[in-house]
PDB file of C-alpha atoms and ligand atoms in Angstrom:
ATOM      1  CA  UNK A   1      16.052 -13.736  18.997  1.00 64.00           C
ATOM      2  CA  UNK A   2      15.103 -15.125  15.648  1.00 66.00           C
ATOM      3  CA  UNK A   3      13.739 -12.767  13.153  1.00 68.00           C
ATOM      4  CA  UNK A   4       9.688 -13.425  12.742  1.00 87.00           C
ATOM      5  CA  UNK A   5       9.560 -12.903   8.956  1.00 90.00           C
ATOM      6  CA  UNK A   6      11.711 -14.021   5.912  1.00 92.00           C
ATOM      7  CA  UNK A   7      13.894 -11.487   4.668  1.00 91.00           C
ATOM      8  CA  UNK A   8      12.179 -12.584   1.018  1.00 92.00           C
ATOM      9  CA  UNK A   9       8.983 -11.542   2.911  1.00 87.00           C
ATOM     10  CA  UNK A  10       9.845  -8.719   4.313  1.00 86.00           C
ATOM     11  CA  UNK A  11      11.417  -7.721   0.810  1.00 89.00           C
ATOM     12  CA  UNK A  12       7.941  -8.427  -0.907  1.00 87.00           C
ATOM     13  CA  UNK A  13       6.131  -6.150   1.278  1.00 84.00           C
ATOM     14  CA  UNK A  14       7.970  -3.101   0.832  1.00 84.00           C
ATOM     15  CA  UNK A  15       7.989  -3.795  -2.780  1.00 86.00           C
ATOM     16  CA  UNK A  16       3.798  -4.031  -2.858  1.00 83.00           C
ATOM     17  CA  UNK A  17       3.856  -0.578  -0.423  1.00 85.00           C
ATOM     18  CA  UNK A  18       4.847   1.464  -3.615  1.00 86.00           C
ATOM     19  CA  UNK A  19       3.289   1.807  -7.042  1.00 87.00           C
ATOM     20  CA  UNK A  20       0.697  -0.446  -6.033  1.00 88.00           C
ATOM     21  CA  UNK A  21      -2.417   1.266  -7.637  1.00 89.00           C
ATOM     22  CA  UNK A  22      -3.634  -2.193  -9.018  1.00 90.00           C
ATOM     23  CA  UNK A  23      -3.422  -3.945  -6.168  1.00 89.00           C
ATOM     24  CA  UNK A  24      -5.101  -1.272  -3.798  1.00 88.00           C
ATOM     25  CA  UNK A  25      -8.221  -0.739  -6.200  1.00 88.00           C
ATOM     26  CA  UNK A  26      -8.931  -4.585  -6.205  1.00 92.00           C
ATOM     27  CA  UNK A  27      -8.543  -5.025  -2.479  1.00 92.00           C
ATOM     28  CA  UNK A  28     -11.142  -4.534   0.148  1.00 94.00           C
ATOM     29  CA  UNK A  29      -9.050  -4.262   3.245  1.00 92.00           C
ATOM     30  CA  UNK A  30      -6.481  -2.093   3.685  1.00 91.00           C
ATOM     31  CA  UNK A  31      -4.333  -0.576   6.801  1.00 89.00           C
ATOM     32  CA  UNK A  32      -1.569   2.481   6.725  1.00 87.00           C
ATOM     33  CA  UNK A  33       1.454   0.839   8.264  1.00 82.00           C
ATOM     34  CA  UNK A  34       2.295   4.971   9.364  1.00 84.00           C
ATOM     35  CA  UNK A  35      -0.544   4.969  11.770  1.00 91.00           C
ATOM     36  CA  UNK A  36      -2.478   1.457  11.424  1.00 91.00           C
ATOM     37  CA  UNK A  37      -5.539   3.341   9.942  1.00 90.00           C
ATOM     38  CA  UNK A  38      -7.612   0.692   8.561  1.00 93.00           C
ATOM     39  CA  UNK A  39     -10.067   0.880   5.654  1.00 93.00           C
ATOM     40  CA  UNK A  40     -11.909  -0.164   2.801  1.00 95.00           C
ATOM     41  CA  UNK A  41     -10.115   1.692  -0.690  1.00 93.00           C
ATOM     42  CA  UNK A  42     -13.961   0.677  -2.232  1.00 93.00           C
ATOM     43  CA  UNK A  43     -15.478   2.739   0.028  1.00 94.00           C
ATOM     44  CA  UNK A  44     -12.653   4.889   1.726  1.00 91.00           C
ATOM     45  CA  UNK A  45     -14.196   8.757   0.108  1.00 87.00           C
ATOM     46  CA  UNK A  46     -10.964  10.606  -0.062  1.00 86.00           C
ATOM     47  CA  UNK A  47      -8.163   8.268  -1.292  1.00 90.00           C
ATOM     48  CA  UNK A  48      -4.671  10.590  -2.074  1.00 89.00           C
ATOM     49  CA  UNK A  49      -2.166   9.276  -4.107  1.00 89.00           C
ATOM     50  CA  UNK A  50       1.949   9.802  -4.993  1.00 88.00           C
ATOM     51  CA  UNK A  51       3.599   9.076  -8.002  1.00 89.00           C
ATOM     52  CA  UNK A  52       0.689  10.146 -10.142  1.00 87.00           C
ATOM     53  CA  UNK A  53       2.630   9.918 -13.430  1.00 91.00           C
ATOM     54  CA  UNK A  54       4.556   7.003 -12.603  1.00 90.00           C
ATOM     55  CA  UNK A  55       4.479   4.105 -15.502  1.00 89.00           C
ATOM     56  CA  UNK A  56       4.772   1.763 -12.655  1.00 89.00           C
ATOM     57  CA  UNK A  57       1.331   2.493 -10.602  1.00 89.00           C
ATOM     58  CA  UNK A  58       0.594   5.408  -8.504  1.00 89.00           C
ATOM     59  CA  UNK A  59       1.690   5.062  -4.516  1.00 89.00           C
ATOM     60  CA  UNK A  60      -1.445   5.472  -1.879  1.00 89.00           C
ATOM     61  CA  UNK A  61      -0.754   8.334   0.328  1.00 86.00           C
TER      62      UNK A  61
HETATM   63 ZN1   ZN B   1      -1.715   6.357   8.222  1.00 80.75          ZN
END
């Protein structure tokens, strides 16, 4: 059985699931790959965050 995803893709998206403040505050539509919990980071009330003194971007609980 033949992987579904690139290994460069797969590679990507772990890479935008940490220190991705930037990208989460600009986007409208998000979902936890923990649980599948999806929701809007515009209007989601209680947003929690890791890495909150990281240079890099903090890292959306
Ligand atoms: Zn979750």
């Amino acid at each position: 059985m033949s992987p579904s995803y690139s290994t460069e893709f797969i590679d990507q998206a772990h890479k935008a699931t940490i220190f991705h403040e930037q990208e989460i505050l600009a986007s409208h539509h998000c979902t936890c790959f923990y649980c599948g919990y999806q929701f809007d980071p515009q209007t989601e009330p209680d947003l929690q965050w890791w890495d909150e003194t990281n240079p890099k971007g903090r890292t959306l609980v």
